[in-house]
XYZ file of C-alpha atoms in Angstrom:
328
model
C 19.419 -26.625 -20.015
C 18.761 -23.395 -18.120
C 17.673 -23.466 -14.504
C 14.413 -21.486 -14.246
C 13.736 -19.146 -11.326
C 10.348 -17.400 -11.361
C 9.658 -14.434 -9.072
C 6.020 -13.471 -8.604
C 5.871 -9.802 -7.623
C 8.099 -6.808 -8.301
C 7.786 -4.856 -5.074
C 10.577 -4.333 -2.568
C 11.010 -8.043 -1.832
C 10.797 -9.344 -5.391
C 13.007 -6.630 -6.891
C 15.685 -7.000 -4.218
C 15.670 -10.783 -4.637
C 16.058 -10.477 -8.411
C 19.024 -8.102 -8.028
C 20.739 -10.475 -5.605
C 20.098 -13.523 -7.797
C 21.523 -11.688 -10.809
C 24.680 -11.169 -8.768
C 25.174 -14.704 -7.434
C 23.708 -17.015 -10.104
C 25.676 -17.823 -13.271
C 24.311 -16.107 -16.356
C 24.861 -19.058 -18.679
C 22.908 -21.669 -16.711
C 20.071 -19.723 -15.046
C 17.044 -17.898 -16.387
C 15.366 -15.329 -14.131
C 11.754 -14.315 -14.808
C 9.929 -11.659 -12.803
C 6.170 -11.306 -13.174
C 4.578 -8.045 -12.064
C 1.446 -6.073 -12.897
C 3.439 -2.873 -13.603
C 6.940 -2.260 -14.964
C 8.144 -0.151 -12.040
C 9.051 -0.449 -8.382
C 6.875 1.849 -6.281
C 8.455 3.418 -3.197
C 5.301 3.194 -1.099
C 6.752 5.099 1.892
C 6.882 8.151 -0.401
C 3.211 7.994 -1.405
C 2.214 10.727 1.104
C 4.793 13.079 -0.437
C 3.512 12.259 -3.924
C -0.068 12.949 -2.824
C 0.920 16.315 -1.362
C 3.030 17.307 -4.360
C 6.228 17.442 -2.275
C 7.638 14.854 -4.688
C 6.735 14.420 -8.340
C 5.071 11.062 -9.075
C 7.992 10.075 -11.321
C 10.324 10.473 -8.362
C 8.604 7.768 -6.288
C 8.932 5.025 -8.907
C 11.930 3.284 -10.453
C 11.580 1.355 -13.740
C 12.334 -2.295 -13.069
C 14.214 -2.536 -16.359
C 16.662 0.080 -15.093
C 17.583 -1.757 -11.902
C 17.523 -5.290 -13.336
C 20.145 -6.371 -15.841
C 19.250 -9.827 -17.122
C 15.935 -10.640 -15.452
C 13.174 -11.241 -17.987
C 10.289 -8.952 -16.966
C 6.774 -10.106 -17.818
C 3.773 -7.846 -17.254
C 0.715 -9.661 -15.970
C -0.459 -11.688 -13.019
C 0.039 -15.196 -11.693
C -3.381 -16.780 -12.149
C -2.661 -20.419 -11.275
C -0.098 -22.858 -9.937
C 0.604 -26.533 -10.545
C 3.198 -27.670 -7.974
C 3.359 -31.193 -9.397
C 4.308 -29.941 -12.865
C 6.283 -27.022 -11.391
C 4.497 -24.432 -13.500
C 2.638 -21.192 -12.831
C -0.037 -19.726 -15.060
C 0.708 -16.235 -16.372
C -2.184 -14.050 -17.538
C -0.772 -11.135 -19.532
C -2.130 -7.598 -19.705
C -3.628 -8.499 -23.103
C -5.521 -11.452 -21.616
C -3.306 -14.196 -23.033
C -2.540 -17.177 -20.794
C 0.674 -19.191 -20.790
C 2.479 -21.660 -18.548
C 5.816 -20.679 -17.027
C 7.997 -23.588 -15.846
C 10.105 -23.140 -12.745
C 12.774 -24.986 -10.813
C 12.478 -22.509 -7.945
C 9.514 -20.195 -7.325
C 9.598 -17.083 -5.159
C 6.278 -15.594 -4.040
C 6.578 -11.859 -3.341
C 3.081 -10.643 -4.196
C 2.870 -8.088 -1.390
C -0.372 -6.797 0.041
C -3.470 -4.750 -0.706
C -5.582 -2.452 1.429
C -7.526 -4.429 4.012
C -11.242 -3.952 3.444
C -13.725 -4.519 6.261
C -17.489 -5.065 5.852
C -18.400 -1.441 6.549
C -21.545 -0.375 4.680
C -20.658 2.060 1.896
C -16.898 1.612 2.276
C -16.266 0.037 -1.128
C -18.418 2.632 -2.898
C -17.277 5.844 -1.231
C -13.776 5.453 0.275
C -10.419 5.825 -1.428
C -7.511 3.596 -0.477
C -3.914 4.714 -0.180
C -1.812 1.925 -1.612
C -0.950 2.873 -5.194
C 0.453 5.839 -7.084
C -2.927 6.280 -8.734
C -4.521 6.596 -5.266
C -2.036 9.314 -4.285
C -2.518 11.347 -7.475
C -6.293 11.019 -7.316
C -6.359 12.165 -3.707
C -4.284 15.271 -4.391
C -6.522 16.213 -7.313
C -9.604 15.519 -5.200
C -8.469 17.850 -2.406
C -7.971 20.626 -4.950
C -11.414 19.949 -6.421
C -13.035 20.167 -2.984
C -11.369 23.548 -2.387
C -12.613 24.779 -5.758
C -16.157 23.557 -5.126
C -16.264 24.922 -1.567
C -15.025 28.307 -2.722
C -17.767 28.469 -5.359
C -20.599 27.307 -3.096
C -23.085 29.615 -1.366
C -24.294 26.736 0.827
C -22.493 26.561 4.198
C -23.613 22.950 4.762
C -22.156 21.884 1.433
C -18.911 23.694 2.202
C -18.733 21.780 5.488
C -19.026 18.473 3.599
C -16.396 19.506 1.072
C -13.902 20.817 3.614
C -14.077 17.896 6.068
C -11.491 15.187 5.402
C -11.726 11.862 7.256
C -8.853 9.363 7.457
C -9.489 5.912 8.909
C -6.449 4.108 10.307
C -3.678 5.357 12.561
C -0.686 3.465 11.201
C 2.221 4.836 9.196
C 0.219 5.270 5.998
C -2.721 7.041 7.625
C -0.739 9.488 9.735
C 1.779 10.378 7.040
C -0.877 10.849 4.367
C -3.030 12.954 6.682
C -0.123 15.152 7.803
C 1.242 15.736 4.299
C -2.152 16.474 2.747
C -3.179 18.809 5.551
C 0.079 20.714 5.102
C -0.517 20.897 1.346
C -4.137 22.038 1.757
C -3.188 24.653 4.376
C -0.997 26.342 1.757
C -3.407 25.843 -1.129
C -6.441 27.253 0.709
C -4.842 30.715 0.700
C -5.968 30.959 -2.925
C -9.595 30.200 -1.989
C -10.901 33.052 0.212
C -14.408 31.727 0.824
C -13.113 28.262 1.664
C -10.465 29.832 3.906
C -13.061 31.786 5.862
C -15.125 28.641 6.377
C -12.092 26.607 7.464
C -11.090 22.978 6.988
C -11.576 20.031 9.326
C -9.207 17.051 9.362
C -10.263 13.965 11.335
C -8.379 10.748 12.071
C -10.398 7.716 13.218
C -8.487 4.886 14.901
C -10.019 1.792 16.487
C -7.152 1.200 18.936
C -6.305 3.331 21.945
C -3.070 4.578 20.347
C -1.586 5.438 16.959
C 1.461 3.978 15.217
C 1.442 0.499 16.797
C 4.645 -0.324 14.885
C 6.795 1.990 17.044
C 7.545 2.713 20.683
C 4.593 4.098 22.656
C 6.517 7.217 23.690
C 7.284 8.121 20.080
C 3.681 7.429 19.097
C 2.466 9.767 21.833
C 4.830 12.463 20.579
C 3.376 12.116 17.051
C -0.121 12.350 18.519
C 0.686 15.591 20.330
C 2.247 17.106 17.219
C -0.774 16.296 15.049
C -3.259 17.569 17.605
C -1.157 20.707 17.910
C -1.777 21.278 14.203
C -5.515 21.173 14.762
C -6.136 17.603 13.609
C -9.096 15.964 15.355
C -7.946 12.468 16.406
C -10.570 9.963 17.609
C -9.017 6.975 19.372
C -11.045 3.902 20.315
C -13.462 4.773 17.516
C -14.468 2.933 14.349
C -16.191 3.838 11.116
C -19.639 2.242 11.126
C -21.120 3.482 7.851
C -20.020 5.628 4.944
C -22.175 7.545 2.506
C -21.472 9.894 -0.372
C -21.674 12.913 1.944
C -21.365 11.576 5.495
C -19.480 9.189 7.774
C -21.110 7.617 10.839
C -18.786 6.725 13.699
C -19.164 4.157 16.477
C -19.766 7.033 18.907
C -22.979 7.806 17.035
C -21.611 11.056 15.604
C -22.217 11.717 11.928
C -19.504 13.689 10.144
C -20.509 15.535 6.976
C -17.764 14.696 4.476
C -17.106 13.934 0.854
C -13.595 12.605 1.496
C -12.917 9.341 3.327
C -9.441 7.812 3.041
C -9.161 4.180 4.134
C -5.720 3.288 5.550
C -6.765 0.726 8.162
C -4.075 -1.837 7.525
C -3.208 -4.249 4.740
C -4.082 -7.804 3.765
C -2.046 -10.345 1.749
C -2.603 -10.154 -1.993
C -5.858 -11.989 -2.875
C -4.222 -13.846 -5.782
C -2.518 -16.070 -3.191
C -5.816 -17.932 -2.924
C -5.406 -19.079 -6.533
C -2.069 -20.748 -5.809
C -1.647 -24.263 -4.483
C 0.048 -23.095 -1.290
C -0.793 -23.322 2.413
C -2.232 -20.142 3.957
C -2.590 -19.161 7.584
C -5.676 -17.669 9.198
C -4.805 -14.211 7.824
C -4.235 -15.425 4.278
C -0.427 -15.309 4.457
C 1.948 -18.018 3.250
C 3.693 -19.649 6.250
C 7.456 -20.013 5.811
C 10.291 -21.379 7.922
C 13.290 -19.409 9.147
C 14.942 -19.899 5.738
C 11.873 -18.378 3.999
C 10.921 -21.717 2.405
C 7.185 -22.359 2.176
C 6.337 -25.045 4.677
C 5.743 -28.442 3.104
C 7.506 -27.599 -0.192
C 11.037 -27.945 -1.514
C 11.066 -25.420 -4.372
C 8.781 -22.561 -3.294
C 9.744 -19.561 -1.170
C 7.805 -16.526 0.060
C 8.853 -13.106 1.371
C 7.449 -9.689 2.192
C 3.905 -8.737 3.112
C 2.381 -11.947 1.735
C 4.506 -14.228 3.940
C 4.141 -15.139 7.610
C 7.857 -14.883 8.320
C 9.074 -15.857 11.808
C 10.516 -12.928 13.751
C 13.514 -13.948 15.924
C 12.034 -11.791 18.697
C 8.733 -13.678 18.546
C 5.655 -13.627 16.359
C 5.941 -12.803 12.669
C 7.556 -9.905 10.836
C 5.209 -6.953 10.239
C 4.246 -6.018 6.651
C 6.684 -3.133 6.157
C 9.136 -2.339 3.377
C 12.135 -2.673 5.697
C 11.486 -6.380 6.212
C 10.852 -7.088 2.520
C 14.090 -5.322 1.540
C 16.061 -7.500 3.980
C 14.288 -10.736 3.081
C 14.854 -10.350 -0.683
C 18.636 -10.994 -0.595
C 18.188 -13.775 1.992
């Protein structure tokens, strides 16, 4: 009888784990199943380049079937979990539901954009977590240039040519820098929009950007961005968002039709449907061997796991950690 290993999630952690298990587990006696909502691995650090057109969208994804040899790929989502029976519930893209048995279960569901209760945020902001987000944003910037160039109304042009990014981490700064560079070249084809000029604003609640890196390097990035004319507001939050305006905690109202939300990530919400312990942030707590605490056959890695960092605290939700945890 085959030994069943089910991997929930095909991001960096899940894909790297599947590749390693293919290498070390015997083909004849093990069956590997990977469940993911799409059939490709998305290189999320390249999303800013995809949004700016520096890289083609097809160059920031790798089909999972190309990098996995004998893992059975199932498209869908894990909708339930019975630890006593050692089964997970798979809901396919067509809406069918089936039970997948496992002997060992690896949770690698990743994260989603963290949404805060800001009025108007869900209706008017765009996230920056998927390939669809990146493509939409690039098209949207072009559309705003077209509309601004055709408009006789200076106030409307101001709304169209003001771009607000909320969140000063890797995703926010890289997306802002790449898109501003792209728009600076593109606007040469739009004379009226060029004469009016663009405005790029970064809003960050903390007193610094890039908390993941050394403060000196973060300060260097800040100087470079400000040197390019980007308006960076530290110690400031977004209080309300409308279709044509953004109100900041300083009381200032920015006329804008583009608000990009990159203020951190949260563990995938489907974790709440699994019979697993969660910490106060919704992550699955694991020990230093990546085993889910209180279980003997369930493991968790990547953004969805609260993985102990040998230097203290837990590992941050970045691709580098997921890539290393997968083979472990």
